[in-house]
XYZ file of C-alpha atoms in Angstrom:
605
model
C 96.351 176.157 91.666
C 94.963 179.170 93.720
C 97.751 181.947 93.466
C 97.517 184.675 96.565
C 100.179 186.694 98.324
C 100.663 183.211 99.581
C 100.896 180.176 97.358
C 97.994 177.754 98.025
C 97.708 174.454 95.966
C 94.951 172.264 96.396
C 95.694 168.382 95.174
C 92.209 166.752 95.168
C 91.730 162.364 95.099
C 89.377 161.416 92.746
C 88.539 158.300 91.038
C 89.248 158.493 87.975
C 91.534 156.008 87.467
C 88.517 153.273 88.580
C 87.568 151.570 85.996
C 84.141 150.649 85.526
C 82.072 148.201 83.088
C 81.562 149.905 79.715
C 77.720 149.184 78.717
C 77.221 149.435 75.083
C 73.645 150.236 73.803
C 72.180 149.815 70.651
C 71.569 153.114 68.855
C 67.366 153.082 69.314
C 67.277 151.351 72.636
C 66.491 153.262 75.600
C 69.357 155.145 77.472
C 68.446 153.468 80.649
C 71.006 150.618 81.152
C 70.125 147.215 81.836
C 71.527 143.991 83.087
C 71.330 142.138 79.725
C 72.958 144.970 77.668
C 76.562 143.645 79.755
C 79.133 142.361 77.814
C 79.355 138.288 78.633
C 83.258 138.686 79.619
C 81.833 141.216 82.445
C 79.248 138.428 83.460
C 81.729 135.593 83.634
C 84.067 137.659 85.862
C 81.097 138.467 88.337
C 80.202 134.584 88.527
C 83.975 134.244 89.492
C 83.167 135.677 92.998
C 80.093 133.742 93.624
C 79.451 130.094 94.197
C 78.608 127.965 91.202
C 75.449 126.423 92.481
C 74.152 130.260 93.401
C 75.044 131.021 90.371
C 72.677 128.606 88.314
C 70.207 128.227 91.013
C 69.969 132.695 90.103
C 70.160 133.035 86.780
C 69.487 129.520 85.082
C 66.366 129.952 84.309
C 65.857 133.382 83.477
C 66.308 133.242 79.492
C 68.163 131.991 77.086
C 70.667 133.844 77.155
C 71.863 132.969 80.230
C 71.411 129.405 80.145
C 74.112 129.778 76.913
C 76.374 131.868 78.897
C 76.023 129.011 82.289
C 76.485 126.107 79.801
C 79.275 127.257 77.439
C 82.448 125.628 77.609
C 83.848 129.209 78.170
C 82.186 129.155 82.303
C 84.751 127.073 84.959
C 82.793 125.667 87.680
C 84.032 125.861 91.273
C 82.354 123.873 93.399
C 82.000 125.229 97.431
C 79.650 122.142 99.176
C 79.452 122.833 103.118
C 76.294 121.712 104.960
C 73.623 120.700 102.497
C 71.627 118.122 102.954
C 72.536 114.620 101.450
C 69.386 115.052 98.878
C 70.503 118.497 97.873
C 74.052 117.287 97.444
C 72.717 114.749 95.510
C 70.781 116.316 93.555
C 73.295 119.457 92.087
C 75.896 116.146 91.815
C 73.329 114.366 89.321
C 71.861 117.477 87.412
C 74.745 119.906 87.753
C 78.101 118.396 88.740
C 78.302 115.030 86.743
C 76.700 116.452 83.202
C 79.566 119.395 83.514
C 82.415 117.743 84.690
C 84.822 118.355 81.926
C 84.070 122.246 83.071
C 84.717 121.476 87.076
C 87.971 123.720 88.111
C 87.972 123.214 91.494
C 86.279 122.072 93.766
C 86.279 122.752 97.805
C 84.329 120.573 100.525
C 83.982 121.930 103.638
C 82.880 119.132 106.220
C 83.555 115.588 107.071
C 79.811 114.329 106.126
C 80.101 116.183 102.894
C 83.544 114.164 101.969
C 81.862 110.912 102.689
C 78.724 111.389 100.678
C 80.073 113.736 98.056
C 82.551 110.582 97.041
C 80.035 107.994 97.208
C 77.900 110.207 94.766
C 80.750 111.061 92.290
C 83.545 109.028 90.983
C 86.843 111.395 90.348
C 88.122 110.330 86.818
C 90.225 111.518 83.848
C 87.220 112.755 82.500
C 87.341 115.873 85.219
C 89.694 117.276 82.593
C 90.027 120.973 83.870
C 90.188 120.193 87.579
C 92.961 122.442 88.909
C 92.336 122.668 92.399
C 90.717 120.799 95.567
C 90.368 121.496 98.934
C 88.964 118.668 101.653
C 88.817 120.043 105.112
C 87.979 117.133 107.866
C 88.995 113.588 106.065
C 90.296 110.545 107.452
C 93.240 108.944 106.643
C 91.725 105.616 105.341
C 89.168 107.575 102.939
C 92.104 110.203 102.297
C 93.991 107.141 100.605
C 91.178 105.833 98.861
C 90.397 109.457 97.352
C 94.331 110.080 96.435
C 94.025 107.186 94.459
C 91.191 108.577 92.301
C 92.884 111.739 91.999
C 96.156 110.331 90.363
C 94.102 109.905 87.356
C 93.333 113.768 86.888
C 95.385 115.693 84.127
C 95.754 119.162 85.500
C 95.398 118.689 88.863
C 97.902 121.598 89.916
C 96.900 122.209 93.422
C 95.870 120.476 97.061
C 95.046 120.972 100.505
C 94.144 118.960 102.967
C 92.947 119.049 106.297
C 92.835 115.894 108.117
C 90.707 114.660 111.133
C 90.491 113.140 114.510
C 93.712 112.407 116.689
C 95.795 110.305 114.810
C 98.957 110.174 117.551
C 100.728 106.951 116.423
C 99.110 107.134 112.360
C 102.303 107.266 109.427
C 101.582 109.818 107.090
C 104.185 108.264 104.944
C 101.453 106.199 103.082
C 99.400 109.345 102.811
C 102.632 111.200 100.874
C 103.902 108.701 98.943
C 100.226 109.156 97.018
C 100.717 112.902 97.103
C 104.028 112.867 95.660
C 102.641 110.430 92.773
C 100.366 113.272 91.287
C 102.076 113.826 88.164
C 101.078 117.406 87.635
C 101.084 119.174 91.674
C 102.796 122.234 92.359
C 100.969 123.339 95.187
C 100.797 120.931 98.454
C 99.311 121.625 102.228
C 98.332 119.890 104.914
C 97.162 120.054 107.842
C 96.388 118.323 111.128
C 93.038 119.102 112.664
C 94.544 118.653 116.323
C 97.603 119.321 118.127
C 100.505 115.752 118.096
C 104.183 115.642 118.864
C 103.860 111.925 118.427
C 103.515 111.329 114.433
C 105.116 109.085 111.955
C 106.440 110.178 108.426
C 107.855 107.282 107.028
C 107.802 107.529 102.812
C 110.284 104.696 101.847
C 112.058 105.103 98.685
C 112.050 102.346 96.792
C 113.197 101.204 93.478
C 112.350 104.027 90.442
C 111.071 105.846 92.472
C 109.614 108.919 91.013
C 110.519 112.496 92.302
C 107.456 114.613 92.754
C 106.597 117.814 90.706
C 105.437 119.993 93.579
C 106.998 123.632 93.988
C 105.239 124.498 96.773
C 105.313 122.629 100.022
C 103.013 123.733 103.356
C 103.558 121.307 106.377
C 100.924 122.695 108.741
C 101.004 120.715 111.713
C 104.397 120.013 114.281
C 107.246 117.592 112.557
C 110.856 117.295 113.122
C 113.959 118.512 111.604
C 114.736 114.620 110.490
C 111.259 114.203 109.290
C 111.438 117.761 107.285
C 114.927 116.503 105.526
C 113.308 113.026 104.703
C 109.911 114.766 103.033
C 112.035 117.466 100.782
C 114.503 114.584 99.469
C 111.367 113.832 97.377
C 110.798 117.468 96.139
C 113.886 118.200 93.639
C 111.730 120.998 92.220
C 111.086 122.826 95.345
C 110.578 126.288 95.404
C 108.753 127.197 98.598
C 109.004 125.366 101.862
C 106.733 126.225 104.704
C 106.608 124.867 108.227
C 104.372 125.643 110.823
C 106.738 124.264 113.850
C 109.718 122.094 114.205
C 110.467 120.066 117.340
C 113.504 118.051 118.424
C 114.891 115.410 116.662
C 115.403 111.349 117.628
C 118.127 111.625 114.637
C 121.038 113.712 115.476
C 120.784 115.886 112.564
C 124.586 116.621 111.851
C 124.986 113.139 110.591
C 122.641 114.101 107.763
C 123.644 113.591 104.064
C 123.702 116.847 102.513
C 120.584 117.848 100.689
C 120.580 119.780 97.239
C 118.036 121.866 96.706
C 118.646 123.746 93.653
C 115.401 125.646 93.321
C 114.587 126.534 97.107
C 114.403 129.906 97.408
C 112.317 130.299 100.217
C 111.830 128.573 103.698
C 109.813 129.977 106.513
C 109.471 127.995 109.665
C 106.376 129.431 112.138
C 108.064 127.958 114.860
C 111.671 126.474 115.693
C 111.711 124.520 118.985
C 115.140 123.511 118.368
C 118.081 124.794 119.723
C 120.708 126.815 117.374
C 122.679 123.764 117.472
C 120.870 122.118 115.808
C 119.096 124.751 113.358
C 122.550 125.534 112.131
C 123.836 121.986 111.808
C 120.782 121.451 109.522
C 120.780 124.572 107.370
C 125.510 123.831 106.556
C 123.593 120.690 105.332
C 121.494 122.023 102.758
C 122.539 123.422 100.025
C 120.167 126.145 97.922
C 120.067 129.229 96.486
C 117.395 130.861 99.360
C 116.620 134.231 99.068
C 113.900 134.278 101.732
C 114.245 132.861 105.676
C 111.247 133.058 108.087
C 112.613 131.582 111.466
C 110.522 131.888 114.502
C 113.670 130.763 117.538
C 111.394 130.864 120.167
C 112.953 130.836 123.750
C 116.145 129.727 122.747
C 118.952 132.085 123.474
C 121.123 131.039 120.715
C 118.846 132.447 117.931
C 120.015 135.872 119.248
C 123.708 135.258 118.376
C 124.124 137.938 115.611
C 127.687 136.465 114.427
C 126.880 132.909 114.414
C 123.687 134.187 112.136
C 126.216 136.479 110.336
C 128.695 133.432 109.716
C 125.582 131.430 108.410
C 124.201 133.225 106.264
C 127.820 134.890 104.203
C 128.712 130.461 104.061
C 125.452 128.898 103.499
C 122.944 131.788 101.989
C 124.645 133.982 100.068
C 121.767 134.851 97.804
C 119.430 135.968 101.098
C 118.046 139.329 100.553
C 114.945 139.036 103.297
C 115.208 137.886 106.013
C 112.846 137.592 108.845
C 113.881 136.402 112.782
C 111.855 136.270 115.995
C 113.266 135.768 118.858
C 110.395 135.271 122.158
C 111.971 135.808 125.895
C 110.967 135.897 129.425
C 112.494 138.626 131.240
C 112.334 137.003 134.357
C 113.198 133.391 133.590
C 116.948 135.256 131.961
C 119.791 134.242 134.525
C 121.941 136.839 135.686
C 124.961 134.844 133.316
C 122.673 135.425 130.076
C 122.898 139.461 128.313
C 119.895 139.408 125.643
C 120.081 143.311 125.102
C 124.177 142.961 124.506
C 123.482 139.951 121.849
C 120.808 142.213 120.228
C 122.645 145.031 120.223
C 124.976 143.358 117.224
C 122.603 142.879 115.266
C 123.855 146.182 114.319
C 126.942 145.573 113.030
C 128.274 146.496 109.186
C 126.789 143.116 108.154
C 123.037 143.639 109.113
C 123.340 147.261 108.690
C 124.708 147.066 104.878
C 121.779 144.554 104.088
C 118.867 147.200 105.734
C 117.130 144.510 107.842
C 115.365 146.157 109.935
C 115.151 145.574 114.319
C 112.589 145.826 116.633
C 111.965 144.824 120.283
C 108.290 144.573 121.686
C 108.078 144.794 125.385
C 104.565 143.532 127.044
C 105.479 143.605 130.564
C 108.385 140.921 131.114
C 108.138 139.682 127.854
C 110.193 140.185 125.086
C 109.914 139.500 121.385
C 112.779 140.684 119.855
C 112.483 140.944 115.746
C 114.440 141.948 112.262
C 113.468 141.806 108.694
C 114.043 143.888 105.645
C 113.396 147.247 105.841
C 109.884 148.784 105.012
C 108.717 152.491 105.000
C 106.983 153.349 108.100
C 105.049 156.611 109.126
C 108.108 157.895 110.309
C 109.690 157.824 107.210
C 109.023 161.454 106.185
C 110.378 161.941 102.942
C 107.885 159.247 101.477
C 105.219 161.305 102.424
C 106.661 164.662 101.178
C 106.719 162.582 97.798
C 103.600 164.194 96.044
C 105.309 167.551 97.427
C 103.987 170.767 94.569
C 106.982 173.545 95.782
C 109.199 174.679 93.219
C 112.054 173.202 94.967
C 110.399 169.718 95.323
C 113.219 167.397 94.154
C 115.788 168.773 96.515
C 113.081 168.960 99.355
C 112.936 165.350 98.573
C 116.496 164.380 98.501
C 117.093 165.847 101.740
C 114.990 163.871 103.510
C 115.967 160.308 101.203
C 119.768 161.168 101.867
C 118.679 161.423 105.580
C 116.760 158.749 105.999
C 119.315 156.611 104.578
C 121.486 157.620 107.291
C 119.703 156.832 110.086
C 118.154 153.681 108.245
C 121.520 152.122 110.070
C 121.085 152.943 113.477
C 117.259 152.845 113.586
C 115.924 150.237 116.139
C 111.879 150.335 117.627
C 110.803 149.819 120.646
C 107.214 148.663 121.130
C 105.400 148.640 124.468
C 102.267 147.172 124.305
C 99.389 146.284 126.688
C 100.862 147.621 129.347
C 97.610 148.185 131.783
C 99.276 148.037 135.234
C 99.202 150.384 137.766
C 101.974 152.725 138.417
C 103.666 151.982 141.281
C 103.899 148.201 139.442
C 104.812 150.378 136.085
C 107.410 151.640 138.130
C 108.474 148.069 138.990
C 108.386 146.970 135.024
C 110.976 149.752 133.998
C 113.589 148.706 136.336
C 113.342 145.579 134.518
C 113.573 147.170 131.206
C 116.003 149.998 132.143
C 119.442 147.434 131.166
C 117.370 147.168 128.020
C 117.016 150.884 127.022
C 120.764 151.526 128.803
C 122.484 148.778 126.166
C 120.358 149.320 122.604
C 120.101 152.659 121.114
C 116.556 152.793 120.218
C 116.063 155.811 117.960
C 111.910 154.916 117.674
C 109.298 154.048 120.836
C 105.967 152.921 119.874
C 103.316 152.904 123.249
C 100.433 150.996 122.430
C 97.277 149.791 124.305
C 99.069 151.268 127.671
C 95.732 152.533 128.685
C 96.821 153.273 132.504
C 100.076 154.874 132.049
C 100.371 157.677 133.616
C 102.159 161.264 132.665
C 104.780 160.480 135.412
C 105.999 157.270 133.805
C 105.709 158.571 130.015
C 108.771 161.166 130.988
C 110.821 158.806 132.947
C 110.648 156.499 129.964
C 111.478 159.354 127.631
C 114.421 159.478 129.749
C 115.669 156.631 129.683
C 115.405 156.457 125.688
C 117.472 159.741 124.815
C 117.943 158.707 121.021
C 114.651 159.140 120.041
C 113.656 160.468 116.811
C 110.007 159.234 116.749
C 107.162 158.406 119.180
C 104.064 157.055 118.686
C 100.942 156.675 121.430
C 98.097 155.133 120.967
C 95.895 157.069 122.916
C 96.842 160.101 125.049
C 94.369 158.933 127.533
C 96.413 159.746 130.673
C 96.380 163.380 129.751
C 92.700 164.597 130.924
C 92.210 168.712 131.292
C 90.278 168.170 134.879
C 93.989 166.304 136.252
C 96.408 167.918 134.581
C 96.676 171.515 134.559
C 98.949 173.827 132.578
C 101.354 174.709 135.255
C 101.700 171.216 136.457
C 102.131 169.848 132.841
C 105.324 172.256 132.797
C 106.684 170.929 136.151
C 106.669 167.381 135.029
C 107.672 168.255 131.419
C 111.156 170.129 132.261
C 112.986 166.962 132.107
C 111.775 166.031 128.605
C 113.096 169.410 126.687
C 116.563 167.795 125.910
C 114.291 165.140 123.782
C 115.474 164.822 120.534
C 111.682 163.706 118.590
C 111.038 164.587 115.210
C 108.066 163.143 114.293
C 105.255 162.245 116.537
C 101.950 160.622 115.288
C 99.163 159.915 118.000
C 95.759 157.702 117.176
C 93.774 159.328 118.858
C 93.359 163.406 120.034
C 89.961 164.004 122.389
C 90.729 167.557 123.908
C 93.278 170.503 123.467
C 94.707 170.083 126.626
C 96.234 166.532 125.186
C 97.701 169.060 122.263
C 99.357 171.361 124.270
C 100.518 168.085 126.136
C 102.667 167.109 122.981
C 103.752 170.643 122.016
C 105.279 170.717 125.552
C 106.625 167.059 125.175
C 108.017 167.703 121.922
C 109.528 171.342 121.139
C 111.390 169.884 118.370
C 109.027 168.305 116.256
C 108.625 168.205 112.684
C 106.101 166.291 111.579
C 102.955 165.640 113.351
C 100.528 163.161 112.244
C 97.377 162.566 113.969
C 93.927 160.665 113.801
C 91.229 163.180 114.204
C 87.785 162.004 115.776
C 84.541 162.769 114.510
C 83.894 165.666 117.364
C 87.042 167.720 117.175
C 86.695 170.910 115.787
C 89.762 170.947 113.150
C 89.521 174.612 112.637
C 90.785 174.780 116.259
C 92.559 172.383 116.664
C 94.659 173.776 112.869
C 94.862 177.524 114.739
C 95.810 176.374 117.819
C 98.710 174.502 116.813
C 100.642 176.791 113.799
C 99.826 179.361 116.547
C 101.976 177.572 118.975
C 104.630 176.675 115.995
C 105.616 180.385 116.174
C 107.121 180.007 119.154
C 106.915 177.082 121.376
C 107.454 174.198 118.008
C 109.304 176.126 115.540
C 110.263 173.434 113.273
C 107.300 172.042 112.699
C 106.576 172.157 108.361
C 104.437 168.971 108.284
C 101.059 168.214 109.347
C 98.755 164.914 108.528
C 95.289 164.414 109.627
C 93.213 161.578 109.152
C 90.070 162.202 109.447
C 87.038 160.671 108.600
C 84.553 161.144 105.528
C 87.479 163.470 104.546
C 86.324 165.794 101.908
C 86.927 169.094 99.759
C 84.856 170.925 101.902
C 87.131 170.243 104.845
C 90.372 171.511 102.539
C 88.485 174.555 102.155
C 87.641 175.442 105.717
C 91.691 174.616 106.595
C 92.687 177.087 104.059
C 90.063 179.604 105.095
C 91.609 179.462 108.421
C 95.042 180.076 107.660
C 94.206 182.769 105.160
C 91.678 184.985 107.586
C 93.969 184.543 110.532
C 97.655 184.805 108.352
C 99.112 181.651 110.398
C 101.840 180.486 107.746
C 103.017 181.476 104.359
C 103.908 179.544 101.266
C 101.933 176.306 102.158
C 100.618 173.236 100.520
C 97.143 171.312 101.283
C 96.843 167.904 99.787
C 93.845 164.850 100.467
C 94.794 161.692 99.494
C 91.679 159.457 100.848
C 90.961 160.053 104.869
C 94.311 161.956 104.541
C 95.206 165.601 104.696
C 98.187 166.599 104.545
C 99.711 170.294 105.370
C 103.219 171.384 104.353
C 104.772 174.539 104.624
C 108.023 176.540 104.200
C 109.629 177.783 107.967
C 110.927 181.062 107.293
C-alpha cells in the first residue's frame, strides 16, 4: 500500500496460485531440467490429453523407460479411430489394440467405414475388462444390434453414445433399446439421429421378467413424442437425468396415462416442446418425482406464458424445483389482437416467482420475441459483486449496501434485449410502435442493445423514453455516435429528453473517440458505475482525465470505473495513478487489476 495525502492501494494478479510440475533432480546432475527427470504421475496425466496411438507412435520407442511407463497396467488406453486407412486400422488393432485390451477405457470411432472394419477386426468380449466408455458416430441399425450384443458381455461398461445413420423414417428403435436397457452396468445413455424424422417407431415391449435398466442418465437426441417419452422412462426406475431434444404431438391422448413414479428424477430438460400446455401439463400431474431442475423450451405456444397455470404446477407437482428454466418464442405479428403476451409476462412477477429469484428476460429481434426466466445469476450490473475485493476501511458496510440493495431490486428486475436490429430508421421507427405495448405493460428496469449497428441517436432516446425504469444499459457499440455528425450542441438538443433517466450503471463494448464519451456523460448524468472495453488505440490517460473531470460536475455520482483492456499490465496501473495524482482529479481512491480488468473506486465527497 502506497500512503499519500490521498490513499492509493495497488492490488496486483499474479499467478501464484498456478501450480506447476515439481521436477526433482538428483543432487550431481545438471541444473538444467529435462524431460526424463518428470515424475511418471505427471507423464500419465499429459498422455490423458492426447490420443493413444500418438502417444505410442511418439514415445514408444524412445527408451526403456517409456516403453515401461506405455505398457504398465497403470496407462488406460482411449482409443480415437477417424479416417485411417483399413491397413493402418489394422495394423494398431493387431499390434496395439488386441495385445492391451484388458487396458482399453474407451474407445470412440468417428466414421461409418471405421465401424464396419474396426468390428470385423476386433471381437468386443469380457476380456475388455476396463472398458468404460464408447462412442460410435454413423452406424446402422442392423450392425448397431449386432454390436449391442457384443457389448452386453462387458463388465464396466458405464457409458454410451450413439449416433445413428441414414433416414430410417418407418425403422422401430424399440429393438435397438431393449439391447441398451440390457447392459447391466450403464448409467450414461445418448442417442442420436443423424437426420431430421417425425415419423419413428419406439416400440420396447415388456415382457415377462423383464429387467429394469441401470441407466441414470438418459439423452434422447432426435424428435419423439410425449407417449413415446413415458413408454422409454417406464424402463429407467433409476433415472436421474432426462434430456430431450424436442417433443411433438402425441397419437395417444396423454391424460389417459398411468401415472409414472420416478423417484430419483431430479432433472428434465426438454430443447424443444411442440406441444401445447394442454398437454405438457396433463403429462407432468402424471409423473410423479422429486425434480429440482426443468428446462422447457414452449415454443410458439401461447399457453407456456400462463404464469399461474405454471405457478399452480409447479407448488402441486414440483415442490422440490429450485431452477427453473422457460423459453417462450413469439411472432409479433402473427399475435391476434384477442391474445396480450406482455400482460401474461408481466405475472411472472408475482410473490411466487419473485420469492424463488428466477430471473426474466425478453429479447426483441425485430418482430420476434423470445421471452425467458431462470434462476438468478450475477450479471455486470450487479455492482456490489464487483466492489467485493473492495481495500477501504469501511469495506463491509460498503458491501452490504449494495447486497441489501440489490436484493431489493432482484424482485422487480426484468431485461430487455434488442438484438440485430440493422434496419433503417424510418423502418426502426416502424419496429417501436410494435414494441411500444411491450415497454408500456412490463417494467423493464435493464435494456441491453446489441448488434444494432444502424441505430441511430434519434431512436436510442425515444427508446430511453419509452423504458423510464431503467437502472442499467448496455450497447454494444456506440457506432451511431461519430464526432464529424454529431456535434456538441446538437448532442444537447436531442439529449434534453433523456435527463429524467434513472441509469446507474452503464457498460459499453466498445469506445473509439471522446465524442462517444461525452455522448454517455450527457445520456447518463446519474451514473454510477461505468464499465467499458477499451481498444488497443485509445489513449486511457485521456480518456481517465476526461471523464473524473466531467464527474465534478456534469456525473457526480459516479465512484466506480472498470476498464478492460487488453495486455493489461502494472505499467498501465501506474500511468492511471500518475494521472490522478499530477492533475488532483479524486481523493481517497482504489486501483485494482484482476486479469484484462482495472478497476477504479473512489469515495464522492
Amino acid at each position: 500500500m502506497i500512503q499519500t495525502k490521498r490513499q492509493l492501494n495497488f492490488i496486483q494478479a499474479t499467478d501464484t496460485n498456478i501450480k506447476r510440475p515439481r521436477v526433482e533432480l538428483e543432487e550431481n546432475v545438471s541444473s538444467k531440467a529435462c524431460l526424463e527427470h518428470l515424475a511418471n504421475e505427471i507423464f500419465y496425466e499429459i498422455f490423458d490429453y492426447l490420443d493413444t496411438c500418438d502417444v505410442y507412435k511418439a514415445f514408444s520407442t524412445l527408451n526403456i523407460r517409456f516403453q515401461d511407463l506405455l505398457f504398465s497396467s497403470s496407462y488406460r488406453l482411449k482409443m480415437n479411430l477417424y479416417s485411417q486407412s483399413e491397413s493402418v486400422l489394422a495394423d494398431r488393432c493387431r499390434h496395439l489394440l488386441i495385445p492391451n485390451r484388458h487396458r482399453l477405457l474407451s474407445l470412440h470411432i468417428r466414421n461409418e467405414s471405421m465401424v464396419s472394419s474396426f468390428f470385423h477386426l476386433c471381437t468386443i468380449d469380457s476380456s475388455f475388462a476396463c472398458l468404460e466408455s464408447v462412442v460410435l458416430h454413423s452406424v446402422e441399425i442392423p450392425q448397431l444390434l449386432l454390436i449391442l450384443f457384443y457389448l452386453n458381455s462387458l463388465p464396466r461398461l458405464f457409458s454410451l453414445t450413439i449416433t445413428i445413420d441414414k433416414d430410417y423414417y418407418y425403422c422401430n428403435l424399440g429393438d435397438v433399446y431393449r439391447l441398451i436397457f440390457s447392459l447391466p452396468t450403464l448409467k450414461y445413455n445418448k442417442i442420436s439421429l443423424a437426420t431430421y424424422t417425425e415419423e419413428l417407431s419406439i416400440d420396447v415391449p415388456i415382457t415377462i421378467n423383464e429387467k429394469f435398466s441401470s441407466i441414470k442418465y438418459f439423452n434422447i437426441d432426435y424428435s419423439c413424442s410425449l407417449d413415446q417419452l413415458s413408454s422409454l422412462i417406464r424402463y429407467l426406475p433409476n433415472l436421474c437425468h432426462l434430456r430431450c431434444e424436442r417433443v411433438i404431438e402425441s397419437e395417444t391422448d396423454v391424460k389417459r396415462y398411468s401415472p409414472l413414479k420416478m423417484s430419483h428424477l431430479t432433472l428434465m430438460s426438454i430443447g424443444c416442446f411442440e406441444t401445447d400446455f394442454d398437454d405438457f401439463e396433463a403429462y407432468m400431474k402424471e409423473l410423479t418425482s422429486e425434480l429440482q431442475v426443468l428446462r422447457v423450451n414452449g415454443c410458439y405456444y401461447m399457453g407456456y406464458l400462463d404464469a399461474d397455470r405454471w405457478e399452480r404446477l409447479i407448488k402441486n407437482r414440483m415442490p422440490c424445483l429450485k431452477k427453473f428454466y422457460l423459453q417462450c418464442d413469439q411472432c409479433i405479428d402473427d399475435i391476434s389482437s384477442d391474445d396480450s403476451p406482455h400482460e401474461l409476462i408481466n405475472k411472472f412477477s408475482s410473490p411466487f416467482w419473485l420469492a424463488r429469484k428466477w430471473y426474466r428476460e425478453l429479447k426483441i429481434d425485430h418482430t420476434d420475441m423470445t421471452f425467458l426466466v431462470y434462476p438468478h445469476k450475477k450479471e455486470w450490473f450487479d455492482l456490489y459483486e464487483h466492489m467485493r475485493h473492495d481495500t477501504y476501511s469501511n469495506q463491509k458496510s460498503i458491501e452490504n449496501y449494495y447486497g441489501l440493495s440489490q436484493q431489493k431490486k432482484d424482485r422487480y428486475s426484468t431485461l430487455v434485449t434488442l438484438e440485430g436490429c440493422t434496419t433503417a430508421t424510418h423502418r426502426f421507427q416502424c419496429t417501436i410502435d410494435i414494441w411500444k405495448p411491450i415497454f408500456d405493460a412490463i417494467r423493464f428496469t435493464h435494456l441491453n442493445i446489441s448488434n444494432c449497428i444502424n441505430m441511430s441517436v434519434t431512436v436510442l432516446i425515444e427508446l430511453l423514453g419509452l423504458l423510464p425504469n431503467l437502472e442499467s444499459l448496455k450497447i454494444s457499440s456506440l457506432s451511431m455516435v461519430q464526432s464529424k455528425l454529431l456535434s456538441i450542441t446538437d448532442t444537447k438538443q436531442r439529449l434534453s429528453l433523456s435527463f429524467s433517466n434513472k441509469i446507474t450503471k452503464v457498460k459499453i463494448d466498445k469506445i473509439t473517440e471522446k465524442s462517444q464519451i461525452q455522448f454517455i456523460i450527457n445520456l447518463c448524468p446519474r451514473m454510477k458505475y461505468f464499465d467499458v472495453d477499451c481498444i488497443l488505440n485509445i489513449d486511457l490517460r485521456m480518456f481517465v482525465s476526461f471523464l473524473l473531470t466531467n464527474q465534478i460536475t456534469r456525473i457526480p455520482n459516479l465512484c466506480f470505473l472498470c476498464l478492460n483492456v487488453p495486455s493489461a499490465n502494472e505499467n498501465i496501473i501506474q500511468t492511471i495513478a500518475r494521472t490522478i495524482e499530477l492533475e488532483t482529479l479524486i481523493d481517497n481512491y482504489t486501483i485494482q487489476r484482476i486479469e484484462n480488468k482495472i478497476f477504479l473506486q473512489w469515495k464522492l465527497k
